[in-house]
CSV table of C-alpha atoms in Angstrom, one decimal:
chain,number,residue,atom,x,y,z
A,1,MET,CA,91.0,128.9,119.6
A,2,ARG,CA,91.8,127.8,123.1
A,3,ARG,CA,94.8,125.6,123.8
A,4,PRO,CA,92.7,122.7,125.2
A,5,ASP,CA,90.8,122.5,122.0
A,6,ARG,CA,94.0,122.4,120.0
A,7,HIS,CA,95.3,119.6,122.2
A,8,ALA,CA,92.0,117.8,121.9
A,9,ARG,CA,92.2,118.0,118.1
A,10,ALA,CA,95.6,116.3,118.1
A,11,ALA,CA,94.4,113.7,120.6
A,12,THR,CA,91.3,112.9,118.5
A,13,THR,CA,93.4,112.5,115.4
A,14,ALA,CA,95.6,110.2,117.5
A,15,VAL,CA,92.6,108.1,118.5
A,16,PHE,CA,91.6,107.8,114.8
A,17,PHE,CA,95.2,106.7,114.1
A,18,LEU,CA,95.2,104.0,116.8
A,19,THR,CA,91.8,102.7,115.7
A,20,GLY,CA,93.2,102.2,112.2
A,21,ALA,CA,96.4,100.6,113.4
A,22,VAL,CA,94.6,98.0,115.4
A,23,PHE,CA,92.2,97.1,112.6
A,24,ALA,CA,95.1,96.8,110.1
A,25,ALA,CA,96.6,94.0,112.2
A,26,TRP,CA,93.5,91.9,111.3
A,27,SER,CA,93.4,93.0,107.7
A,28,THR,CA,97.0,92.3,106.8
A,29,ARG,CA,97.1,88.9,108.6
A,30,LEU,CA,93.8,87.8,107.2
A,31,PRO,CA,95.4,85.5,104.5
A,32,ALA,CA,97.4,83.8,107.3
A,33,ILE,CA,94.3,83.4,109.4
A,34,LYS,CA,92.4,82.0,106.4
A,35,GLU,CA,95.2,79.5,105.6
A,36,ASP,CA,95.8,78.5,109.3
A,37,LEU,CA,92.1,77.7,109.7
A,38,HIS,CA,91.8,76.2,106.2
A,39,LEU,CA,88.9,78.5,105.3
A,40,THR,CA,87.3,78.7,101.9
A,41,ASN,CA,86.2,82.1,100.5
A,42,GLY,CA,82.7,81.3,101.6
A,43,ALA,CA,83.7,80.4,105.1
A,44,LEU,CA,85.7,83.6,105.4
A,45,ALA,CA,82.7,85.5,104.3
A,46,VAL,CA,80.7,84.0,107.2
A,47,ALA,CA,83.4,85.1,109.6
A,48,ILE,CA,83.4,88.6,108.2
A,49,LEU,CA,79.6,88.5,108.6
A,50,GLY,CA,80.3,88.3,112.4
A,51,LEU,CA,82.5,91.3,112.1
A,52,GLU,CA,79.8,93.4,110.4
A,53,ALA,CA,77.0,92.1,112.6
A,54,GLY,CA,78.9,93.2,115.7
A,55,ALA,CA,79.7,96.5,114.2
A,56,ILE,CA,76.0,97.2,113.5
A,57,ALA,CA,74.9,96.0,116.9
A,58,GLY,CA,77.4,98.3,118.6
A,59,LEU,CA,76.4,101.5,116.9
A,60,PRO,CA,73.1,102.2,118.7
A,61,ALA,CA,74.9,101.4,122.0
A,62,GLY,CA,77.7,103.8,121.0
A,63,GLY,CA,75.1,106.6,120.3
A,64,ALA,CA,73.4,106.0,123.6
A,65,ILE,CA,76.6,105.9,125.6
A,66,VAL,CA,77.9,109.1,124.0
A,67,ALA,CA,74.6,110.9,124.5
A,68,ARG,CA,74.5,109.9,128.1
A,69,ALA,CA,78.2,110.0,129.2
A,70,GLY,CA,79.9,112.1,126.5
A,71,SER,CA,82.4,111.1,123.8
A,72,ARG,CA,85.5,111.4,126.0
A,73,ALA,CA,84.2,108.9,128.6
A,74,ALA,CA,83.0,106.5,125.8
A,75,LEU,CA,86.4,106.6,124.2
A,76,ARG,CA,88.2,105.9,127.4
A,77,ALA,CA,86.1,102.8,128.0
A,78,GLY,CA,86.1,101.7,124.4
A,79,PHE,CA,89.8,101.7,124.1
A,80,VAL,CA,90.1,99.2,126.9
A,81,ALA,CA,88.0,96.6,125.1
A,82,TYR,CA,88.6,97.2,121.4
A,83,PRO,CA,92.3,96.3,121.0
A,84,LEU,CA,91.9,93.2,123.2
A,85,GLY,CA,89.6,91.8,120.6
A,86,LEU,CA,92.7,90.9,118.6
A,87,VAL,CA,93.7,88.4,121.2
A,88,ALA,CA,90.4,86.6,120.9
A,89,ILE,CA,90.7,86.5,117.1
A,90,ALA,CA,94.2,85.1,117.4
A,91,PHE,CA,93.1,82.2,119.5
A,92,ALA,CA,90.0,81.3,117.4
A,93,GLY,CA,90.1,77.7,116.3
A,94,ASN,CA,87.3,77.6,113.7
A,95,VAL,CA,85.0,79.7,111.7
A,96,ALA,CA,82.4,80.0,114.5
A,97,THR,CA,84.8,81.1,117.2
A,98,LEU,CA,86.4,83.5,114.7
A,99,ALA,CA,83.1,85.0,113.8
A,100,LEU,CA,82.3,85.5,117.6
A,101,ALA,CA,85.7,87.0,118.3
A,102,LEU,CA,85.3,89.4,115.3
A,103,ALA,CA,81.8,90.4,116.5
A,104,ALA,CA,83.0,91.2,120.0
A,105,MET,CA,85.8,93.3,118.7
A,106,ALA,CA,83.5,95.1,116.3
A,107,VAL,CA,81.0,96.0,119.1
A,108,ALA,CA,83.8,97.8,120.9
A,109,ASN,CA,85.0,99.4,117.7
A,110,SER,CA,81.5,100.8,117.0
A,111,VAL,CA,81.4,102.5,120.4
A,112,VAL,CA,84.8,104.0,119.6
A,113,ASP,CA,83.7,104.9,116.1
A,114,VAL,CA,80.7,106.9,117.2
A,115,ALA,CA,82.5,108.6,120.1
A,116,MET,CA,85.5,109.7,118.1
A,117,ASN,CA,83.3,111.1,115.3
A,118,ALA,CA,81.2,112.9,117.9
A,119,GLN,CA,84.3,114.4,119.5
A,120,GLY,CA,85.4,115.5,116.0
A,121,VAL,CA,82.0,117.1,115.3
A,122,GLU,CA,82.2,119.0,118.6
A,123,LEU,CA,85.6,120.3,117.7
A,124,GLU,CA,84.4,121.3,114.2
A,125,ARG,CA,81.7,123.3,116.0
A,126,ARG,CA,84.2,125.0,118.2
A,127,TYR,CA,86.6,125.8,115.4
A,128,GLY,CA,83.8,126.8,113.0
A,129,ARG,CA,85.3,124.9,110.0
A,130,PRO,CA,85.6,121.3,108.6
A,131,LEU,CA,88.1,119.1,110.5
A,132,LEU,CA,86.7,115.6,110.2
A,133,SER,CA,88.5,114.6,107.0
A,134,GLY,CA,91.9,115.5,108.5
A,135,MET,CA,91.0,113.4,111.6
A,136,HIS,CA,89.9,110.5,109.4
A,137,ALA,CA,93.3,110.8,107.7
A,138,GLY,CA,94.7,109.8,111.1
A,139,HIS,CA,92.7,106.6,110.8
A,140,SER,CA,94.1,105.9,107.3
A,141,LEU,CA,97.6,106.6,108.4
A,142,GLY,CA,97.1,104.3,111.3
A,143,LEU,CA,96.0,101.7,108.9
A,144,ALA,CA,99.2,102.3,106.9
A,145,ALA,CA,101.3,102.0,110.0
A,146,GLY,CA,99.5,98.9,111.2
A,147,ALA,CA,99.8,97.5,107.7
A,148,LEU,CA,103.5,98.2,107.6
A,149,ALA,CA,103.9,96.2,110.9
A,150,GLY,CA,101.7,93.5,109.4
A,151,THR,CA,103.9,93.4,106.3
A,152,PHE,CA,107.0,92.9,108.3
A,153,ALA,CA,105.3,90.3,110.5
A,154,ALA,CA,104.1,88.4,107.5
A,155,ALA,CA,107.5,88.5,105.8
A,156,ALA,CA,109.3,87.4,108.9
A,157,GLY,CA,106.9,84.6,109.6
A,158,VAL,CA,105.8,86.0,113.0
A,159,PRO,CA,102.9,84.0,114.4
A,160,VAL,CA,99.6,85.7,114.4
A,161,ARG,CA,99.2,85.3,118.1
A,162,ALA,CA,102.4,87.0,118.9
A,163,HIS,CA,101.7,89.8,116.5
A,164,PHE,CA,98.2,90.4,117.8
A,165,ALA,CA,99.2,90.3,121.5
A,166,VAL,CA,101.8,93.0,121.0
A,167,THR,CA,99.4,95.1,119.0
A,168,ALA,CA,96.7,94.8,121.6
A,169,ALA,CA,99.0,95.8,124.5
A,170,LEU,CA,100.3,98.8,122.6
A,171,GLY,CA,96.8,99.8,121.6
A,172,VAL,CA,95.4,99.7,125.1
A,173,THR,CA,98.3,101.7,126.5
A,174,ALA,CA,98.4,104.4,123.8
A,175,GLY,CA,94.6,104.7,123.8
A,176,ALA,CA,94.6,105.5,127.5
A,177,LEU,CA,97.2,108.2,127.0
A,178,ALA,CA,95.6,109.8,124.0
A,179,THR,CA,92.1,110.1,125.5
A,180,ARG,CA,93.3,112.1,128.5
A,181,THR,CA,93.3,115.4,126.7
A,182,LEU,CA,90.0,115.2,124.8
A,183,VAL,CA,87.4,118.0,125.4
A,184,HIS,CA,84.7,117.3,128.0
A,185,ASP,CA,81.3,117.1,126.2
A,186,GLU,CA,79.2,115.8,129.1
A,187,GLY,CA,76.1,113.9,128.0
A,188,ASP,CA,72.6,114.4,129.3
A,189,ALA,CA,70.6,111.6,130.8
A,190,GLY,CA,67.4,113.2,129.4
A,191,GLU,CA,68.6,113.4,125.8
A,192,ARG,CA,67.2,111.2,123.1
A,193,ARG,CA,69.5,108.3,122.6
A,194,PHE,CA,68.3,106.7,119.4
A,195,ALA,CA,66.8,107.9,116.1
A,196,TRP,CA,65.6,106.1,113.1
A,197,PRO,CA,67.2,107.5,110.0
A,198,ARG,CA,64.3,109.3,108.3
A,199,GLY,CA,64.2,112.2,105.8
A,200,PRO,CA,67.5,113.9,105.3
A,201,LEU,CA,69.2,111.4,107.7
A,202,ALA,CA,68.0,108.5,105.6
A,203,LEU,CA,69.4,110.0,102.4
A,204,LEU,CA,72.7,110.6,104.1
A,205,GLY,CA,72.5,107.0,105.3
A,206,ALA,CA,72.1,105.8,101.7
A,207,VAL,CA,75.3,107.5,100.7
A,208,ALA,CA,77.0,106.2,103.8
A,209,PHE,CA,75.8,102.6,102.9
A,210,CYS,CA,77.6,102.8,99.6
A,211,ALA,CA,80.7,104.5,101.1
A,212,PHE,CA,81.0,101.9,103.8
A,213,LEU,CA,80.5,99.1,101.3
A,214,LEU,CA,83.3,100.4,99.1
A,215,ASP,CA,85.7,100.9,102.0
A,216,GLY,CA,84.7,97.6,103.8
A,217,ALA,CA,85.3,95.6,100.6
A,218,ALA,CA,88.8,97.1,100.3
A,219,TYR,CA,89.6,96.4,103.9
A,220,ASN,CA,88.5,92.8,103.7
A,221,TRP,CA,89.4,91.7,100.1
A,222,ILE,CA,92.5,93.6,98.8
A,223,THR,CA,95.0,91.3,100.4
A,224,VAL,CA,93.0,88.2,99.4
A,225,GLN,CA,92.6,89.4,95.8
A,226,LEU,CA,96.3,90.0,95.5
A,227,ARG,CA,97.1,86.6,97.0
A,228,THR,CA,94.5,84.4,95.2
A,229,GLU,CA,93.8,86.2,91.9
A,230,ARG,CA,97.3,87.6,91.2
A,231,ASP,CA,99.4,85.0,93.1
A,232,ALA,CA,101.2,87.7,95.0
A,233,ALA,CA,103.5,86.8,97.9
A,234,PRO,CA,102.0,87.4,101.4
A,235,ALA,CA,104.3,90.4,102.0
A,236,LEU,CA,103.3,92.0,98.7
A,237,ALA,CA,99.6,91.5,99.4
A,238,ALA,CA,100.0,93.2,102.8
A,239,ALA,CA,102.0,96.0,101.1
A,240,ALA,CA,99.2,96.6,98.7
A,241,PHE,CA,96.8,97.1,101.6
A,242,MET,CA,99.4,99.5,103.1
A,243,LEU,CA,99.5,101.5,99.8
A,244,TYR,CA,95.7,101.7,99.8
A,245,ALA,CA,95.7,103.0,103.3
A,246,LEU,CA,98.4,105.6,102.5
A,247,THR,CA,96.5,107.0,99.5
A,248,VAL,CA,93.3,107.2,101.6
A,249,GLY,CA,95.2,109.0,104.3
A,250,GLY,CA,96.9,111.4,101.9
A,251,ALA,CA,93.6,112.3,100.2
A,252,ARG,CA,91.9,112.9,103.5
A,253,LEU,CA,94.5,115.4,104.5
A,254,ALA,CA,93.2,117.6,101.7
A,255,GLY,CA,89.6,116.7,102.2
A,256,ASP,CA,88.6,119.5,104.6
A,257,ARG,CA,90.0,122.1,102.3
A,258,LEU,CA,88.1,120.6,99.3
A,259,VAL,CA,84.9,120.5,101.3
A,260,ALA,CA,85.3,124.0,102.5
A,261,ARG,CA,85.9,125.2,98.9
A,262,PHE,CA,83.6,123.1,96.8
A,263,GLY,CA,81.0,121.8,99.2
A,264,ARG,CA,80.2,118.3,100.3
A,265,ARG,CA,78.1,117.4,97.3
A,266,ARG,CA,80.6,118.1,94.6
A,267,VAL,CA,83.5,116.5,96.5
A,268,VAL,CA,81.5,113.3,97.2
A,269,ARG,CA,80.4,112.9,93.6
A,270,ALA,CA,83.8,113.5,92.1
A,271,SER,CA,85.3,111.1,94.6
A,272,ALA,CA,82.9,108.3,93.5
A,273,VAL,CA,84.0,108.7,89.9
A,274,ALA,CA,87.6,108.2,90.9
A,275,ALA,CA,86.8,105.2,93.0
A,276,ALA,CA,85.0,103.5,90.1
A,277,ALA,CA,88.0,104.2,87.8
A,278,GLY,CA,90.5,102.7,90.3
A,279,CYS,CA,88.4,99.6,90.9
A,280,GLY,CA,88.1,99.0,87.1
A,281,VAL,CA,91.9,98.9,86.8
A,282,ALA,CA,92.3,96.7,89.9
A,283,VAL,CA,89.9,94.0,88.8
A,284,THR,CA,90.2,94.0,84.9
A,285,VAL,CA,93.9,94.6,84.1
A,286,PRO,CA,95.9,91.4,84.3
A,287,GLY,CA,99.2,91.1,86.2
A,288,VAL,CA,100.4,91.8,89.7
A,289,ALA,CA,101.4,95.5,89.3
A,290,PRO,CA,98.1,97.0,88.1
A,291,ALA,CA,96.1,95.8,91.0
A,292,PRO,CA,97.9,97.8,93.8
A,293,ALA,CA,97.9,100.8,91.5
A,294,GLY,CA,94.2,100.5,90.9
A,295,TRP,CA,93.4,100.1,94.6
A,296,ALA,CA,95.5,103.1,95.3
A,297,VAL,CA,93.4,105.2,92.9
A,298,PHE,CA,90.3,103.6,94.4
A,299,GLY,CA,91.5,104.8,97.8
A,300,LEU,CA,91.9,108.3,96.6
A,301,GLY,CA,88.3,108.3,95.5
A,302,VAL,CA,86.9,106.6,98.6
A,303,ALA,CA,88.8,108.9,101.1
A,304,ALA,CA,86.5,111.9,101.3
A,305,ILE,CA,83.1,110.3,101.1
A,306,ALA,CA,82.6,109.1,104.6
A,307,PRO,CA,84.0,112.1,106.5
A,308,ALA,CA,81.8,114.4,104.3
A,309,VAL,CA,78.7,112.5,105.0
A,310,LEU,CA,79.2,112.1,108.7
A,311,GLY,CA,80.1,115.8,109.0
A,312,ALA,CA,76.7,116.6,107.5
A,313,ALA,CA,74.7,114.4,109.9
A,314,PRO,CA,74.3,116.7,112.9
A,315,ALA,CA,72.8,119.5,110.8
A,316,ALA,CA,70.4,117.0,109.0
A,317,GLY,CA,69.2,115.5,112.3
A,318,ALA,CA,67.0,118.4,113.6
A,319,GLY,CA,66.3,117.9,117.3
A,320,VAL,CA,68.6,114.9,117.6
A,321,PRO,CA,71.9,115.0,119.6
A,322,PRO,CA,74.9,115.0,117.2
A,323,SER,CA,76.1,111.6,118.5
A,324,VAL,CA,72.7,110.0,117.9
A,325,ALA,CA,72.5,111.6,114.4
A,326,ILE,CA,76.0,110.2,113.6
A,327,ALA,CA,75.1,106.8,115.0
A,328,ALA,CA,71.9,106.8,112.8
A,329,VAL,CA,73.8,107.5,109.6
A,330,THR,CA,76.6,105.2,110.5
A,331,SER,CA,74.2,102.4,111.3
A,332,VAL,CA,72.9,102.5,107.7
A,333,GLY,CA,76.4,102.9,106.5
A,334,TYR,CA,77.5,99.8,108.3
A,335,LEU,CA,74.8,97.8,106.6
A,336,GLY,CA,76.9,98.4,103.5
A,337,SER,CA,79.9,96.8,105.3
A,338,PHE,CA,77.6,94.1,106.6
A,339,THR,CA,76.2,93.1,103.2
A,340,GLY,CA,79.0,94.1,100.8
A,341,PRO,CA,82.1,92.1,101.8
A,342,PRO,CA,80.1,88.8,102.5
A,343,SER,CA,78.2,89.2,99.2
A,344,ILE,CA,81.5,89.5,97.4
A,345,GLY,CA,82.7,86.4,99.1
A,346,ALA,CA,79.6,84.5,98.1
A,347,LEU,CA,79.7,85.7,94.5
A,348,ALA,CA,83.4,84.9,94.3
A,349,GLY,CA,82.6,81.2,94.7
A,350,ALA,CA,80.6,81.3,91.5
A,351,THR,CA,82.3,84.0,89.4
A,352,GLY,CA,85.8,84.4,90.8
A,353,LEU,CA,86.9,87.2,93.1
A,354,ASP,CA,87.8,89.7,90.3
A,355,ALA,CA,84.4,89.5,88.8
A,356,ALA,CA,82.7,89.7,92.2
A,357,LEU,CA,84.6,92.8,93.1
A,358,GLY,CA,83.0,94.4,90.0
A,359,LEU,CA,80.1,95.0,92.4
A,360,LEU,CA,82.0,98.0,93.6
A,361,LEU,CA,81.7,99.7,90.2
A,362,GLY,CA,78.0,99.8,90.4
A,363,THR,CA,78.1,101.0,94.0
A,364,ALA,CA,80.4,103.9,93.1
A,365,ALA,CA,77.9,104.9,90.4
A,366,ALA,CA,75.1,104.8,92.9
A,367,VAL,CA,77.0,107.3,95.1
A,368,THR,CA,77.0,109.9,92.3
A,369,VAL,CA,73.3,109.6,91.9
A,370,VAL,CA,72.2,109.5,95.6
A,371,ALA,CA,74.6,112.2,96.7
A,372,ALA,CA,73.0,114.7,94.3
A,373,GLY,CA,70.0,114.8,96.5
A,374,ALA,CA,71.3,113.9,99.9
A,375,LEU,CA,74.0,116.6,100.0
A,376,ARG,CA,72.2,119.4,98.1
A,377,GLY,CA,72.7,122.7,99.8
A,378,THR,CA,75.2,121.4,102.3
A,379,SER,CA,78.3,123.4,103.2
A,380,GLY,CA,81.5,122.5,105.1
A,381,ALA,CA,79.9,123.2,108.5
A,382,SER,CA,78.9,120.3,110.8
A,383,GLY,CA,76.1,122.2,112.6
A,384,PRO,CA,74.4,125.5,113.1
A,385,SER,CA,76.0,126.4,116.4
A,386,PRO,CA,78.6,129.2,116.3
A,387,PRO,CA,82.1,128.4,117.5
A,388,ARG,CA,83.1,129.0,121.1
A,389,GLY,CA,86.4,130.2,122.5
């Protein structure tokens, strides 16, 4: 394997890390934002709707940009806009401006999301073996690092505006440095830039829908559940999110080896069972301590699902550029994030947040059923092309 490809692999993992660290700033300070703006659970659900709407709107744009300009160029542009979204969030004064700020940040995040996965798929093709789960581990470890910073900021009473401004400045600078050594995968102005998820891509999208719903619910509701349902201190609620991110990251470090050995289908189905068990503990066992432990087990289960599904997308999208296939599957996946967390917020108003989070149990069960067909016959490879170099 050529040295530039090794450098690009490290740089791509760093980009995943930075993406997670920026998002963790929002997730860990969500209770403070909720309290500062005096938002109810329902109002917070509306704001999160803006986040998910922006994410979905940005995915086709991300697929088109990557198909035309290449993943390296898309990432360099995306990492100028994405971290700066935190500044807009920090200065939001009501639920409407918060939703708009979240939507703007999410559009940029979607471009980054498609581009970094496309870069990872290209590197998988060059290496000839699974790599995406390890790269996604970088995202989870970035979440943990950002959550650690958020925990200290919450414990020290650092204002959200100061916390987010520093995070944005570091994110823009580090992103510019990390993207310098990515591989050049120049786009083609004549390539197809959009694909409806049909056939195998639609089945993969259904699994992605469930996976993103599970992960999105954890991102948006773990800290709130600890704070409102278990009466945990703000720092402890942020620490629970950090623990979740660490378990996801640790599990993803082993994900590529598991996929290579057992195949995507078996890994995804077993992961869904673990996620269901962890969620059951987190929402049904009383007391403060069981909830972080349950969410940690939930994280171990969720970890491998999304990388395994996205890695299968290029081979499933015959005649479609890898970035467009990834965008198609991810777009359906983001519908899970779009509908899941706001639905939980709406249900929480009638049933309580613990009962509303029980929705995740049924979603995990659905993964085991749909993945049986969607991933039948898949291996650890991302595509049919032989490795180069």
